[in-house]
Amino acid sequence: MGKYTGCQCIICQNTFEEKDDIVVCPECGTPYHRSCWESQGHCINSTLHTTNGSWQRIQDERRIKLGGKTCPNCQFVNMPDVERCAVCDTLLTPPPAENNDESQKIRIPLPNGEQMELDISDPCCGMNPNEPMEGETLGDVANFVKTNTLYYIPLFRRFRDTGRKVSLNFTCVVFPYLYFAYRKMWFMAILSGIINIICNLPAIMLQMLSTLTSKEFLLDLQRSYGADATTIFDGLTTFLKSNETLLTNLNAPLYLIGLGVQILLCLFGNYLYYRFALKSVSKIRKISPTQQLRKALLDSEGGTSFWNVVGCIGIYYGIVLVIYAVLFILT
């Protein structure tokens, strides 16, 4: 009698429990404790008898208003907080969240004046998940990209359909290594980071020379550590001064090379990510005997990582500090 658990006997006003002995009026369906029914000898729900109503229908309507779950097997409307049907014990699916679905849908204006509705919670953006994507499926690629698929999936389709490789990735103009780390592309993150450091090395060393020879720095050093403290950096200062002309001559060309690399990464960064996604999905597909394992690997290996960005920043400035330390030790 699980279907009546939590309902109320209208004679004693007590809530039915799982162990209770319950009887039901054969005409209107109102449930009673057996002892309550026997004490009255008949159904007291005269309103339903007069209107030819149904107690079960009223309960169903009440539960539906509360977001109740309809059993796909027996159609019984259960309370919203249960996982299995009270009548047939079938596992229930979550109730439809209409408001949530609506809040995740956006409308995109089309050139002809019409609007296209997209569900942003759908990683495939309403597109066919089985659509071929250079040997993989659009669904697998979308599950790998995981975030911002509304931007990347249409862009990837354009790469595939047109053969074009150029698009704009403005993050790569300023911090290409951080973008690649965020998208878990460690090879490109390390490569672009090393290129960035090399191209900025003359500027870093010239800035170091400017700091070491500034009066403010020397006075602060003397006040903090004594008059002889400035001699600690004499060797490094001498080395930098003797190479100042070379560093100055290298600074502008290397800066332009670095800027050129960043512009190229701005233009081709998205395409590099496209190729990385396809290659990664292909590897995952080959080692995944089941769809469930593939989905789990796509979820863990793809997407983005904030901590990768934090780690990349730490590595970048760690390398700069190592350069300072090496110069200090060698000079």
PDB file of C-alpha atoms in Angstrom, residues 14 40 47 74 78 139 148 186 190 193 206 208-209 212 219 235 253 262 278 281 306 309 312 329:
ATOM      1  CA  ASN A  14      -3.581  10.513  11.021  1.00  0.00           C
ATOM      2  CA  GLN A  40     -18.105   4.124  10.609  1.00  0.00           C
ATOM      3  CA  THR A  47     -18.680  15.209  -1.487  1.00  0.00           C
ATOM      4  CA  CYS A  74       1.948   2.222 -14.330  1.00  0.00           C
ATOM      5  CA  ASN A  78       4.403   9.897  -7.163  1.00  0.00           C
ATOM      6  CA  GLY A 139      29.077  14.724 -30.291  1.00  0.00           C
ATOM      7  CA  ASN A 148      31.873  27.387 -24.733  1.00  0.00           C
ATOM      8  CA  TRP A 186      50.606  21.582 -22.655  1.00  0.00           C
ATOM      9  CA  ILE A 190      55.335  25.287 -22.976  1.00  0.00           C
ATOM     10  CA  GLY A 193      55.962  30.283 -23.080  1.00  0.00           C
ATOM     11  CA  LEU A 206      67.954  45.739 -19.491  1.00  0.00           C
ATOM     12  CA  MET A 208      67.514  44.452 -14.354  1.00  0.00           C
ATOM     13  CA  LEU A 209      70.437  46.753 -15.233  1.00  0.00           C
ATOM     14  CA  LEU A 212      70.664  47.721 -10.192  1.00  0.00           C
ATOM     15  CA  LEU A 219      70.165  53.634  -1.168  1.00  0.00           C
ATOM     16  CA  GLY A 235      79.681  41.384 -10.836  1.00  0.00           C
ATOM     17  CA  PRO A 253      64.144  42.576 -33.252  1.00  0.00           C
ATOM     18  CA  GLN A 262      51.596  36.161 -30.946  1.00  0.00           C
ATOM     19  CA  LEU A 278      40.372  15.832 -33.025  1.00  0.00           C
ATOM     20  CA  VAL A 281      39.211  12.376 -29.336  1.00  0.00           C
ATOM     21  CA  PHE A 306      41.846  27.028 -14.083  1.00  0.00           C
ATOM     22  CA  VAL A 309      46.615  28.555 -15.721  1.00  0.00           C
ATOM     23  CA  CYS A 312      51.585  27.968 -15.983  1.00  0.00           C
ATOM     24  CA  ILE A 329      75.790  33.096  -9.656  1.00  0.00           C
TER      25      ILE A 329
END
